[in-house]
Short mmCIF file of C-alpha atoms and ligand atoms in Angstrom, two decimals:
data_model
loop_
_atom_site.label_atom_id
_atom_site.label_comp_id
_atom_site.label_asym_id
_atom_site.label_seq_id
_atom_site.Cartn_x
_atom_site.Cartn_y
_atom_site.Cartn_z
CA MET A 271 -95.01 19.92 -37.03
CA LEU A 272 -98.36 21.04 -38.31
CA LEU A 273 -99.09 24.01 -40.51
CA ARG A 274 -102.60 25.25 -40.05
CA PRO A 275 -104.48 28.53 -39.71
CA HIS A 276 -104.23 29.29 -36.08
CA ARG A 277 -106.25 32.39 -35.45
CA THR A 278 -107.57 35.30 -37.41
CA ARG A 279 -105.60 38.46 -36.85
CA ALA A 280 -106.44 42.00 -37.92
CA ARG A 281 -103.96 43.63 -40.33
CA ARG A 282 -103.48 47.41 -40.33
CA THR A 283 -103.79 49.24 -43.64
CA THR A 284 -103.61 52.95 -44.42
CA SER A 285 -106.34 54.26 -46.66
CA GLY A 286 -105.29 56.64 -49.50
CA ASP A 287 -105.68 60.40 -48.96
CA SER A 288 -107.49 60.42 -45.69
CA GLY A 289 -104.49 58.76 -44.00
CA THR A 290 -106.81 57.03 -41.58
CA GLU A 291 -106.02 53.51 -40.56
CA ARG A 292 -108.52 50.72 -40.69
CA GLU A 293 -108.39 47.10 -39.58
CA THR A 294 -108.62 44.33 -42.27
CA PRO A 295 -109.19 40.85 -40.95
CA THR A 296 -106.71 38.26 -42.52
CA ALA A 297 -106.17 34.54 -42.03
CA GLU A 298 -102.37 33.94 -41.41
CA PRO A 299 -100.80 30.49 -41.24
CA GLN A 300 -99.08 29.90 -37.90
CA LEU A 301 -96.74 27.15 -36.74
CA SER A 302 -97.79 25.21 -33.76
CA ARG A 303 -95.78 22.61 -31.87
CA ARG A 304 -97.27 19.35 -30.89
CA ARG A 305 -97.30 18.98 -27.17
CA SER A 306 -94.62 16.63 -25.95
CA PRO A 307 -96.09 13.33 -24.90
CA ARG A 308 -96.40 12.67 -21.24
CA ARG A 309 -94.25 9.94 -19.81
CA SER A 310 -96.09 7.23 -18.11
CA ARG A 311 -94.70 6.58 -14.68
CA TRP A 312 -95.18 2.84 -15.06
CA LEU A 313 -93.53 2.57 -18.44
CA ASP A 314 -90.67 4.68 -17.11
CA ARG A 315 -90.20 2.29 -14.27
CA TYR A 316 -89.77 -0.61 -16.70
CA GLY A 317 -87.17 1.27 -18.79
CA TRP A 318 -89.49 1.91 -21.73
CA TYR A 319 -87.89 5.29 -22.50
CA GLU A 320 -84.21 4.19 -22.18
CA PRO A 321 -82.02 3.95 -25.34
CA ARG A 322 -82.31 0.55 -27.02
CA SER A 323 -79.17 -1.51 -27.29
CA GLU A 324 -80.34 -3.25 -30.47
CA GLY A 325 -80.49 -1.28 -33.71
CA ALA A 326 -83.54 -0.14 -35.63
CA TRP A 327 -84.12 -0.26 -39.35
CA SER A 328 -83.81 2.96 -41.26
CA THR A 329 -83.38 4.05 -44.87
CA THR A 330 -80.39 5.66 -46.52
CA ARG A 331 -82.46 8.76 -47.10
CA GLN A 332 -83.34 9.08 -43.45
CA ALA A 333 -79.81 8.37 -42.27
CA GLU A 334 -78.45 11.00 -44.64
CA ALA A 335 -79.87 13.66 -42.38
CA TRP A 336 -77.59 12.58 -39.58
CA ASN A 337 -74.63 13.86 -41.66
CA LEU A 338 -72.19 11.31 -40.32
CA ALA A 339 -68.63 12.51 -39.87
CA THR A 340 -66.44 11.34 -42.71
CA SER A 341 -63.15 11.05 -40.83
CA ARG A 342 -62.40 8.25 -38.50
CA ARG A 343 -59.83 8.04 -35.77
CA ARG A 344 -56.70 6.07 -36.63
CA VAL A 345 -56.25 2.93 -34.63
CA ARG A 346 -52.45 2.71 -34.86
CA GLN A 347 -50.43 4.25 -32.05
CA ASP A 348 -46.85 3.29 -32.98
CA GLY A 349 -44.43 5.11 -35.27
CA VAL A 350 -43.13 8.65 -35.48
CA LEU A 351 -45.41 11.67 -35.63
CA ALA A 352 -45.35 13.92 -38.65
CA GLY A 353 -47.87 16.66 -37.89
CA LEU A 354 -51.53 17.51 -37.65
CA ASN A 355 -54.28 16.28 -39.91
CA THR A 356 -55.48 19.58 -41.34
CA ILE A 357 -59.09 18.42 -41.64
CA SER A 358 -59.64 16.50 -38.40
CA GLY A 359 -57.00 18.21 -36.27
CA GLU A 360 -55.64 14.85 -35.11
CA LEU A 361 -51.97 13.95 -34.85
CA GLU A 362 -50.78 11.90 -37.79
CA ILE A 363 -48.14 9.19 -37.73
CA VAL A 364 -46.19 8.77 -40.96
CA ASP A 365 -43.74 5.94 -40.49
CA ALA A 366 -42.78 3.46 -43.19
CA PHE A 367 -41.72 0.72 -40.76
CA ALA A 368 -44.84 1.05 -38.59
CA ALA A 369 -47.19 1.18 -41.58
CA TYR A 370 -45.65 -1.91 -43.18
CA GLY A 371 -47.94 -4.91 -43.19
CA ALA A 372 -51.18 -3.32 -42.04
CA GLU A 373 -51.21 -0.41 -44.45
CA THR A 374 -48.45 -0.88 -47.01
CA SER A 375 -46.56 -3.69 -48.68
CA GLY A 376 -43.24 -1.82 -48.90
CA ILE A 377 -41.11 0.63 -46.93
CA ASN A 378 -39.80 3.06 -49.53
CA VAL A 379 -40.90 6.68 -49.35
CA CYS A 380 -41.01 9.33 -52.04
CA VAL A 381 -41.28 13.06 -51.35
CA ILE A 382 -42.41 15.27 -54.24
CA GLY A 383 -42.85 19.02 -54.43
CA ASP A 384 -41.46 22.31 -55.69
CA ILE A 385 -38.34 23.86 -54.19
CA GLY A 386 -38.94 25.75 -50.95
CA ARG A 387 -42.14 23.95 -49.97
CA GLY A 388 -40.67 22.08 -46.99
CA LYS A 389 -39.51 18.73 -48.42
CA SER A 390 -36.10 18.81 -46.75
CA SER A 391 -37.57 19.96 -43.44
CA TRP A 392 -39.95 17.02 -43.48
CA ILE A 393 -37.20 14.54 -44.32
CA LYS A 394 -34.78 15.94 -41.72
CA THR A 395 -37.37 15.77 -38.95
CA VAL A 396 -39.75 12.91 -39.76
CA CYS A 397 -37.26 10.67 -41.56
CA VAL A 398 -34.01 11.45 -39.73
CA LEU A 399 -34.20 13.08 -36.28
CA ARG A 400 -37.33 11.34 -35.03
CA GLN A 401 -36.32 8.02 -36.59
CA LEU A 402 -33.00 8.13 -34.72
CA VAL A 403 -34.96 8.64 -31.52
CA ALA A 404 -37.00 5.58 -32.48
CA GLY A 405 -33.76 3.55 -32.56
CA ARG A 406 -33.23 3.32 -36.31
CA GLN A 407 -30.00 4.05 -38.15
CA VAL A 408 -29.94 6.63 -40.92
CA VAL A 409 -27.55 7.11 -43.84
CA VAL A 410 -27.80 10.45 -45.67
CA LEU A 411 -26.35 11.05 -49.13
CA ASP A 412 -26.30 14.82 -48.96
CA LYS A 413 -25.93 16.59 -52.27
CA LYS A 414 -27.23 20.10 -51.70
CA PRO A 415 -24.66 22.72 -50.70
CA GLN A 416 -25.62 25.21 -48.00
CA ALA A 417 -23.11 27.72 -46.64
CA GLY A 418 -20.28 25.77 -48.27
CA ARG A 419 -21.16 22.36 -46.77
CA GLY A 420 -23.88 19.77 -47.28
CA GLU A 421 -27.25 20.97 -46.00
CA TYR A 422 -27.38 18.18 -43.38
CA THR A 423 -24.12 19.34 -41.76
CA PRO A 424 -25.80 21.34 -38.92
CA LEU A 425 -27.97 18.33 -38.16
CA ALA A 426 -24.97 15.97 -38.08
CA GLN A 427 -23.07 18.44 -35.87
CA ALA A 428 -25.99 18.77 -33.49
CA LEU A 429 -26.04 15.00 -33.07
CA GLY A 430 -22.29 14.63 -32.83
CA ALA A 431 -22.00 12.59 -36.03
CA GLU A 432 -18.96 12.97 -38.28
CA SER A 433 -19.65 14.41 -41.74
CA ILE A 434 -17.86 12.27 -44.30
CA ARG A 435 -16.95 14.69 -47.06
CA PHE A 436 -16.21 13.54 -50.59
CA ARG A 437 -14.15 15.69 -52.97
CA THR A 438 -12.81 15.04 -56.44
CA GLY A 439 -9.05 14.97 -56.68
CA GLY A 440 -8.17 12.89 -53.66
CA SER A 441 -8.40 15.13 -50.58
CA GLY A 442 -11.72 13.75 -49.35
CA ALA A 443 -13.20 10.45 -48.27
CA ARG A 444 -13.17 7.41 -50.56
CA LEU A 445 -15.57 4.57 -51.18
CA ASN A 446 -13.93 1.85 -53.23
CA LEU A 447 -16.06 0.68 -56.14
CA LEU A 448 -14.43 -2.75 -55.72
CA ASP A 449 -14.73 -2.77 -51.91
CA PRO A 450 -14.63 -6.37 -50.65
CA ALA A 451 -17.81 -5.57 -48.68
CA ILE A 452 -19.57 -5.49 -52.05
CA SER A 453 -19.97 -9.08 -53.21
CA ALA A 454 -17.95 -9.84 -56.34
CA GLY A 455 -20.61 -11.27 -58.60
CA GLY A 456 -23.77 -10.60 -56.60
CA GLU A 457 -23.69 -13.96 -54.79
CA ARG A 458 -25.78 -14.46 -51.68
CA ARG A 459 -24.24 -13.20 -48.43
CA GLY A 460 -26.11 -14.41 -45.37
CA GLY A 461 -29.39 -12.61 -44.79
CA ILE A 462 -32.60 -13.77 -46.43
CA ASP A 463 -32.93 -16.06 -49.45
CA GLY A 464 -33.46 -14.14 -52.67
CA VAL A 465 -32.21 -10.84 -51.24
CA VAL A 466 -29.14 -10.24 -53.38
CA PRO A 467 -28.03 -6.64 -53.89
CA ALA A 468 -26.04 -5.67 -56.96
CA GLY A 469 -22.45 -6.92 -56.83
CA GLN A 470 -19.18 -5.42 -58.08
CA GLU A 471 -19.69 -6.78 -61.59
CA ALA A 472 -23.15 -5.23 -62.03
CA LEU A 473 -21.86 -1.96 -60.60
CA VAL A 474 -18.77 -1.81 -62.85
CA LEU A 475 -20.85 -2.69 -65.92
CA ALA A 476 -23.41 0.02 -65.07
CA VAL A 477 -20.67 2.63 -64.58
CA LEU A 478 -19.05 1.58 -67.88
CA THR A 479 -22.38 1.69 -69.75
CA ASP A 480 -22.92 5.26 -68.54
CA ALA A 481 -19.31 6.29 -69.24
CA MET A 482 -19.21 4.76 -72.74
CA ALA A 483 -22.74 6.02 -73.53
CA ARG A 484 -23.62 2.65 -75.05
CA ASP A 485 -24.40 -0.90 -73.96
CA LEU A 486 -21.43 -3.22 -73.70
CA ASP A 487 -21.48 -6.20 -76.05
CA GLU A 488 -21.13 -9.79 -74.86
CA LYS A 489 -17.38 -9.94 -75.53
CA GLU A 490 -16.75 -6.80 -73.49
CA LYS A 491 -18.91 -8.02 -70.63
CA ALA A 492 -17.08 -11.33 -70.65
CA ALA A 493 -13.71 -9.57 -70.56
CA VAL A 494 -14.74 -7.28 -67.68
CA GLY A 495 -16.16 -10.22 -65.68
CA ALA A 496 -13.01 -12.30 -66.19
CA GLY A 497 -10.73 -9.34 -65.40
CA LEU A 498 -12.64 -8.65 -62.21
CA THR A 499 -12.27 -12.23 -61.02
CA LEU A 500 -8.52 -12.17 -61.67
CA VAL A 501 -7.97 -8.79 -60.00
CA ASN A 502 -10.03 -9.81 -56.97
CA ALA A 503 -8.14 -13.08 -56.57
CA GLU A 504 -4.75 -11.38 -56.88
CA ALA A 505 -5.63 -8.67 -54.33
CA ARG A 506 -7.02 -11.23 -51.88
CA ALA A 507 -3.83 -13.30 -52.17
CA GLN A 508 -1.78 -10.20 -51.34
CA GLY A 509 -4.08 -9.22 -48.46
CA ARG A 510 -5.25 -5.90 -49.90
CA ASP A 511 -8.32 -4.42 -51.61
CA PRO A 512 -8.55 -4.30 -55.42
CA VAL A 513 -9.16 -0.93 -57.13
CA ILE A 514 -10.58 0.01 -60.54
CA ARG A 515 -7.25 1.21 -61.92
CA GLU A 516 -5.93 -2.33 -61.54
CA LEU A 517 -8.93 -3.66 -63.41
CA ALA A 518 -8.42 -1.06 -66.16
CA MET A 519 -4.75 -2.06 -66.55
CA ARG A 520 -5.60 -5.77 -66.51
CA LEU A 521 -8.04 -5.20 -69.40
CA LEU A 522 -5.59 -3.05 -71.36
CA ASP A 523 -2.54 -5.15 -70.68
CA PRO A 524 -3.77 -8.70 -69.97
CA HIS A 525 -1.49 -11.52 -68.92
CA PRO A 526 -0.90 -14.06 -71.75
CA ASP A 527 -3.08 -16.73 -70.12
CA ASP A 528 -5.97 -14.36 -69.17
CA GLY A 529 -8.02 -15.65 -72.13
CA CYS A 530 -7.77 -19.32 -71.06
CA GLY A 531 -11.20 -19.20 -69.48
CA PHE A 532 -12.77 -18.67 -72.92
CA GLY A 533 -11.39 -21.93 -74.36
CA GLN A 534 -8.62 -22.81 -76.80
CA ARG A 535 -10.38 -21.24 -79.78
CA TRP A 536 -10.73 -17.76 -78.23
CA ASN A 537 -7.71 -17.78 -75.96
CA GLU A 538 -5.70 -15.28 -78.01
CA ARG A 539 -8.48 -13.10 -79.33
CA ALA A 540 -10.15 -12.72 -75.91
CA LEU A 541 -7.16 -10.60 -74.86
CA GLU A 542 -8.48 -7.86 -77.17
CA TRP A 543 -12.05 -7.80 -75.88
CA GLY A 544 -11.40 -5.58 -72.88
CA LEU A 545 -9.77 -2.73 -74.82
CA GLU A 546 -12.62 -0.19 -74.83
CA PRO A 547 -13.94 -0.90 -71.32
CA GLY A 548 -10.34 -0.73 -70.10
CA LEU A 549 -9.81 2.68 -71.69
CA ALA A 550 -13.10 3.98 -70.28
CA LEU A 551 -12.23 2.76 -66.77
CA LEU A 552 -8.77 4.26 -66.96
CA ARG A 553 -10.24 7.60 -67.99
CA LEU A 554 -12.69 7.49 -65.06
CA ALA A 555 -9.95 6.53 -62.60
CA ASP A 556 -7.63 9.29 -63.84
CA ARG A 557 -10.19 12.06 -64.25
CA ASP A 558 -13.88 12.08 -63.19
CA LEU A 559 -13.67 9.59 -60.33
CA ARG A 560 -10.13 10.34 -59.16
CA GLY A 561 -9.87 10.13 -55.41
CA LEU A 562 -13.51 9.08 -54.97
CA VAL A 563 -14.06 5.42 -55.78
CA ASP A 564 -10.65 4.38 -57.14
CA GLU A 565 -8.82 3.77 -53.86
CA PRO A 566 -9.41 1.59 -50.80
CA THR A 567 -12.40 2.75 -48.74
CA SER A 568 -11.45 5.28 -46.04
CA PRO A 569 -11.75 4.07 -42.43
CA ALA A 570 -14.37 6.78 -41.69
CA VAL A 571 -16.67 5.22 -44.30
CA ARG A 572 -15.80 1.60 -43.52
CA ASP A 573 -16.66 1.93 -39.83
CA ALA A 574 -19.44 4.50 -40.26
CA LEU A 575 -22.36 2.21 -39.50
CA GLU A 576 -20.70 1.00 -36.32
CA THR A 577 -19.68 4.36 -34.84
CA HIS A 578 -22.86 6.48 -34.94
CA PRO A 579 -26.49 5.76 -35.88
CA LEU A 580 -26.36 8.74 -38.26
CA VAL A 581 -24.03 8.46 -41.25
CA HIS A 582 -23.70 11.76 -43.08
CA MET A 583 -22.02 11.47 -46.48
CA ASP A 584 -21.48 15.02 -47.68
CA LEU A 585 -21.40 14.96 -51.49
CA SER A 586 -22.07 18.66 -51.91
CA ALA A 587 -18.59 19.36 -53.29
CA LEU A 588 -19.01 16.94 -56.20
CA PRO A 589 -19.83 18.40 -59.62
CA THR A 590 -23.42 17.76 -60.73
CA ASP A 591 -22.44 17.40 -64.38
CA GLY A 592 -20.38 14.34 -65.13
CA PRO A 593 -20.54 10.89 -63.64
CA ALA A 594 -18.86 11.47 -60.22
CA LEU A 595 -21.97 12.20 -58.17
CA ARG A 596 -24.04 9.44 -59.74
CA VAL A 597 -21.30 6.87 -59.36
CA VAL A 598 -20.53 7.75 -55.73
CA MET A 599 -24.24 7.68 -54.83
CA THR A 600 -24.82 4.34 -56.54
CA THR A 601 -21.65 2.86 -55.02
CA ALA A 602 -22.73 4.05 -51.56
CA ASN A 603 -26.17 2.56 -52.07
CA THR A 604 -24.77 -0.77 -53.28
CA TRP A 605 -22.17 -0.86 -50.50
CA LEU A 606 -24.89 -0.21 -47.90
CA ALA A 607 -27.24 -2.83 -49.37
CA ASN A 608 -24.39 -5.38 -49.38
CA LYS A 609 -23.41 -4.55 -45.79
CA LEU A 610 -27.00 -4.96 -44.64
CA ALA A 611 -27.42 -8.19 -46.63
CA ALA A 612 -24.33 -9.66 -45.00
CA ARG A 613 -25.65 -9.03 -41.51
CA SER A 614 -26.93 -11.87 -39.43
CA ALA A 615 -30.63 -12.57 -39.05
CA VAL A 616 -31.11 -9.65 -36.64
CA HIS A 617 -31.90 -6.82 -39.02
CA GLU A 618 -31.57 -3.27 -37.83
CA GLN A 619 -34.05 -0.92 -39.45
CA THR A 620 -32.07 1.45 -41.66
CA ILE A 621 -33.10 4.54 -43.60
CA LEU A 622 -31.24 5.81 -46.66
CA VAL A 623 -31.99 9.44 -47.51
CA VAL A 624 -31.31 10.54 -51.07
CA GLU A 625 -32.65 13.99 -51.70
CA GLU A 626 -32.25 15.32 -55.22
CA GLY A 627 -33.20 11.86 -56.40
CA TRP A 628 -32.91 12.69 -60.10
CA HIS A 629 -29.12 12.85 -59.82
CA VAL A 630 -28.93 9.20 -59.02
CA ALA A 631 -31.95 7.78 -60.79
CA VAL A 632 -30.74 8.11 -64.37
CA GLY A 633 -29.04 5.75 -66.78
CA SER A 634 -27.58 2.37 -65.93
CA THR A 635 -26.38 3.39 -62.47
CA GLY A 636 -29.94 4.54 -61.80
CA GLU A 637 -31.16 1.03 -62.66
CA VAL A 638 -28.72 -0.45 -60.14
CA PHE A 639 -29.97 2.01 -57.52
CA ARG A 640 -33.56 1.13 -58.28
CA SER A 641 -33.01 -2.63 -58.16
CA ASN A 642 -31.24 -2.24 -54.80
CA SER A 643 -34.18 -0.28 -53.43
CA LYS A 644 -36.51 -3.06 -54.53
CA LEU A 645 -34.82 -5.26 -51.91
CA SER A 646 -35.93 -2.88 -49.18
CA ARG A 647 -38.09 -5.33 -47.25
CA GLY A 648 -35.49 -8.08 -47.12
CA LEU A 649 -32.79 -5.64 -46.01
CA ALA A 650 -35.07 -3.57 -43.71
CA LEU A 651 -33.72 -0.62 -45.70
CA SER A 652 -36.18 2.18 -46.34
CA THR A 653 -35.07 4.51 -49.14
CA ILE A 654 -36.36 8.08 -48.90
CA SER A 655 -35.97 9.92 -52.19
CA ALA A 656 -37.10 13.43 -53.06
CA PHE A 657 -38.00 14.78 -56.49
CA HIS A 658 -39.39 17.93 -58.03
CA HIS A 659 -41.12 18.50 -61.37
CA PRO A 660 -42.33 14.95 -62.03
CA ALA A 661 -43.71 16.09 -65.42
CA ASP A 662 -40.11 16.59 -66.63
CA THR A 663 -39.05 13.03 -65.76
CA PRO A 664 -39.22 10.67 -68.75
CA LEU A 665 -41.80 7.91 -68.31
CA ASP A 666 -39.26 5.12 -68.79
CA SER A 667 -36.57 6.54 -66.46
CA PRO A 668 -35.48 4.77 -63.26
CA ALA A 669 -36.48 7.98 -61.43
CA ARG A 670 -40.07 7.55 -62.54
CA ALA A 671 -40.00 3.92 -61.46
CA LEU A 672 -38.64 4.90 -58.03
CA MET A 673 -41.43 7.45 -57.66
CA GLY A 674 -44.11 5.01 -58.75
CA GLU A 675 -42.93 2.14 -56.54
CA ALA A 676 -42.89 4.09 -53.26
CA SER A 677 -45.33 2.83 -50.64
CA ILE A 678 -45.66 6.18 -48.92
CA VAL A 679 -45.84 9.35 -50.99
CA VAL A 680 -45.56 12.79 -49.42
CA MET A 681 -46.75 15.43 -51.86
CA PHE A 682 -45.87 19.05 -51.17
CA GLY A 683 -47.17 22.02 -53.14
CA GLN A 684 -46.57 22.25 -56.88
CA ALA A 685 -47.08 25.48 -58.78
CA ARG A 686 -47.07 24.01 -62.28
CA ALA A 687 -50.33 22.50 -63.51
CA ASP A 688 -48.52 19.82 -65.53
CA ASP A 689 -46.60 18.63 -62.44
CA ALA A 690 -49.78 18.48 -60.39
CA ALA A 691 -51.61 16.62 -63.16
CA GLU A 692 -48.73 14.16 -63.53
CA THR A 693 -48.66 13.51 -59.78
CA VAL A 694 -52.40 12.85 -59.76
CA ARG A 695 -52.04 10.48 -62.71
CA MET A 696 -49.03 8.66 -61.29
CA TYR A 697 -50.64 7.93 -57.92
CA ARG A 698 -54.21 7.66 -59.20
CA LEU A 699 -55.41 10.37 -56.84
CA PRO A 700 -59.05 11.47 -56.84
CA THR A 701 -59.87 13.91 -59.63
CA GLY A 702 -59.69 17.49 -58.46
CA THR A 703 -56.59 16.79 -56.33
CA GLU A 704 -54.58 18.89 -58.81
CA ASP A 705 -56.13 22.04 -57.33
CA THR A 706 -55.32 20.94 -53.79
CA LEU A 707 -51.70 20.25 -54.76
CA MET A 708 -51.39 23.66 -56.35
CA ARG A 709 -52.82 25.42 -53.31
CA LEU A 710 -50.82 23.72 -50.57
CA GLY A 711 -48.90 26.14 -48.36
CA ARG A 712 -45.36 25.77 -47.08
CA GLY A 713 -45.07 22.79 -44.73
CA GLN A 714 -48.38 21.32 -45.90
CA ALA A 715 -48.47 18.00 -47.68
CA LEU A 716 -50.88 15.43 -49.00
CA VAL A 717 -49.71 12.09 -47.68
CA LYS A 718 -50.70 8.84 -49.32
CA ILE A 719 -49.97 5.73 -47.28
CA GLY A 720 -50.45 2.52 -49.27
CA SER A 721 -53.80 2.51 -50.99
CA ARG A 722 -55.53 4.70 -48.42
CA ASP A 723 -57.03 7.98 -49.54
CA PRO A 724 -54.50 10.81 -49.18
CA ILE A 725 -54.60 12.83 -45.97
CA LEU A 726 -53.76 16.49 -45.65
CA VAL A 727 -51.03 16.99 -43.08
CA THR A 728 -49.51 20.16 -41.67
CA HIS A 729 -45.96 19.36 -40.72
CA ILE A 730 -45.12 20.41 -37.15
CA ARG A 731 -41.55 21.10 -36.02
CA SER A 732 -40.15 21.79 -32.56
CA PRO A 733 -38.07 25.01 -32.24
CA PHE A 734 -34.93 22.85 -32.22
CA GLU A 735 -36.02 21.12 -35.41
CA ALA A 736 -37.15 24.40 -36.99
CA ALA A 737 -33.75 25.98 -36.36
CA LEU A 738 -31.96 22.94 -37.77
CA THR A 739 -34.11 22.76 -40.87
CA ASP A 740 -34.28 26.44 -41.78
CA THR A 741 -32.75 26.72 -45.23
CA ASP A 742 -33.70 30.37 -45.74
CA ALA A 743 -30.82 31.54 -43.52
CA ALA A 744 -28.53 32.22 -46.50
CA ILE A 745 -31.22 34.38 -48.14
CA THR A 746 -32.44 36.24 -45.08
CA GLY A 747 -28.91 36.74 -43.71
CA GLU A 748 -29.79 35.28 -40.32
CA ALA A 749 -27.26 32.49 -40.60
CA GLY A 750 -24.81 31.62 -37.92
CA ALA A 751 -26.34 33.73 -35.16
CA LEU A 752 -27.04 30.69 -33.03
CA SER A 753 -24.61 27.92 -32.29
CA ILE A 754 -25.83 24.35 -32.19
CA SER A 755 -25.61 24.28 -28.41
CA ASP A 756 -27.69 27.49 -28.33
CA LEU A 757 -30.28 25.73 -30.45
CA ALA A 758 -30.43 22.72 -28.21
CA ARG A 759 -30.69 24.95 -25.15
CA THR A 760 -33.45 27.09 -26.73
CA SER A 761 -35.46 24.00 -27.57
CA LEU A 762 -35.11 22.59 -24.09
CA GLU A 763 -36.07 25.89 -22.50
CA THR A 764 -39.07 26.71 -24.71
CA GLY A 765 -40.18 23.14 -25.42
CA GLU A 766 -42.89 24.38 -27.77
CA ALA A 767 -43.59 23.30 -31.29
CA GLN A 768 -44.26 25.39 -34.38
N1 ADP B 937 -43.70 23.14 -41.54
C1 ADP B 937 -43.14 24.31 -41.82
N2 ADP B 937 -43.61 25.45 -41.29
C2 ADP B 937 -43.03 26.62 -41.56
N3 ADP B 937 -41.95 26.79 -42.36
C3 ADP B 937 -41.44 25.70 -42.93
C4 ADP B 937 -42.01 24.40 -42.69
N4 ADP B 937 -41.27 23.50 -43.37
C5 ADP B 937 -40.32 24.21 -43.99
N5 ADP B 937 -40.41 25.51 -43.72
C6 ADP B 937 -39.47 26.55 -44.19
O1 ADP B 937 -39.47 26.60 -45.59
C7 ADP B 937 -38.14 26.80 -46.07
C8 ADP B 937 -37.87 25.81 -47.18
O2 ADP B 937 -37.94 24.54 -46.65
P1 ADP B 937 -37.13 23.30 -47.24
O3 ADP B 937 -37.46 22.16 -46.38
O4 ADP B 937 -35.70 23.65 -47.38
O5 ADP B 937 -37.82 23.19 -48.67
P2 ADP B 937 -37.47 22.26 -49.92
O6 ADP B 937 -36.60 21.16 -49.46
O7 ADP B 937 -38.80 21.80 -50.42
O8 ADP B 937 -36.78 23.15 -50.91
C9 ADP B 937 -37.20 26.61 -44.89
O9 ADP B 937 -36.55 27.79 -44.56
C10 ADP B 937 -38.06 26.14 -43.76
O10 ADP B 937 -37.71 26.76 -42.54
MG1 MG B 938 -34.66 20.74 -50.14
#
């Protein structure tokens, strides 16, 4: 484009008091377009004006003007959908099993965010319902009470899965801490080399460490290990399952030759070594853990994985203070890891959902839980854990390690600046992400898959899913108006998503 004086034009001015107008000639710059070149018929015939297939050199400064789009279309098509990419408007797949290999090196998922931001809704839809449709099996350790039951109860009912309810005192389901399905000493059980979940001994020692609020010394560990071997052997010989009360009594009242394994010199004195662990175990069996992990595993639990792809363990009736919840969760996790490890080479993809992750990821039992989840790839077991207020979690806690080791992180809104800052630090997110985290609306999440930059996703639910995941019912008083069959029918009739 050229800028040059084009023509001289007269400008009108009004002269002072006379009010008469006179013409003043001025030179005004005008824009003129260069005439478009004429196409030569001959050159046209030989394709001179067609786009060139080979590239042409340019400079960064020139190319900048093209303002290239910054988002690119994802190439992967497999896996379950989570929602819409808020920036590009494309559908986003968030699936730990599908992302493994190409995008991540692990399959554990961590969901972080304040209460009421949509964490549970995401987990129930993306990590449970849609995963079941994709042929995976799901085990839920459900802690949060809602209308007197675990919050996953409507979901289990809708899918026809039995809710296995645990209660202190003996009237609920039981999961034996010394279940024969859990290997005695952590020895290898089929599966893949090097994939060895915690065994009974590690589990009992972790429970004792938490209960006694101190580490066990070598003598105590030796006594517990020896007692466990004896109790296991005796129960096997009698064709029944050992229980922790037996172990407690064996430590408190050992047989005269129980110390033989420690040699002539310590034979007698070794009988004393199990006193304190024995007392602690007896207290747990008689009080905190009574009717939970101190009896043979109930058939509903034992056969759970075989009867329905969804296993709902309702722990909402267990007290949050005290060891019961932690111990049951860790025992369930260890039992599941052992069951999966014992399976033949054909591994079924399994998801373990543990919302309220901080209940389980503390102390020694938390360490057991964490080391089991490290075996995820070998067991094809993806652990989904949810947390809020990461800034309140001590840096050296197993909870923090679980959060940090997740391959996929789903970050919902966080109102507190320290939580947002801690999340950014933990996952090395781009600076400025704190603001984004603090401004996310309900159902919106930043999702980080492997080392990719986080994407902003708006979680989309079908009406059926929305009705099943609505946790506001108790507050708004709209609970119970629809039965599960109503919900299913509504979703089939409307078929729209929200
Ligand atoms: N994607 C969404 N769109 C609209 N509302 C949502 C969405 N996800 C969740 N909600 C609503 O927000 C409320 C809280 O969700 P919930 O998943 O229980 O939160 P959290 O587990 O973080 O406490 C629920 O009543 C749910 O219906
Ligand atoms: Mg929740």
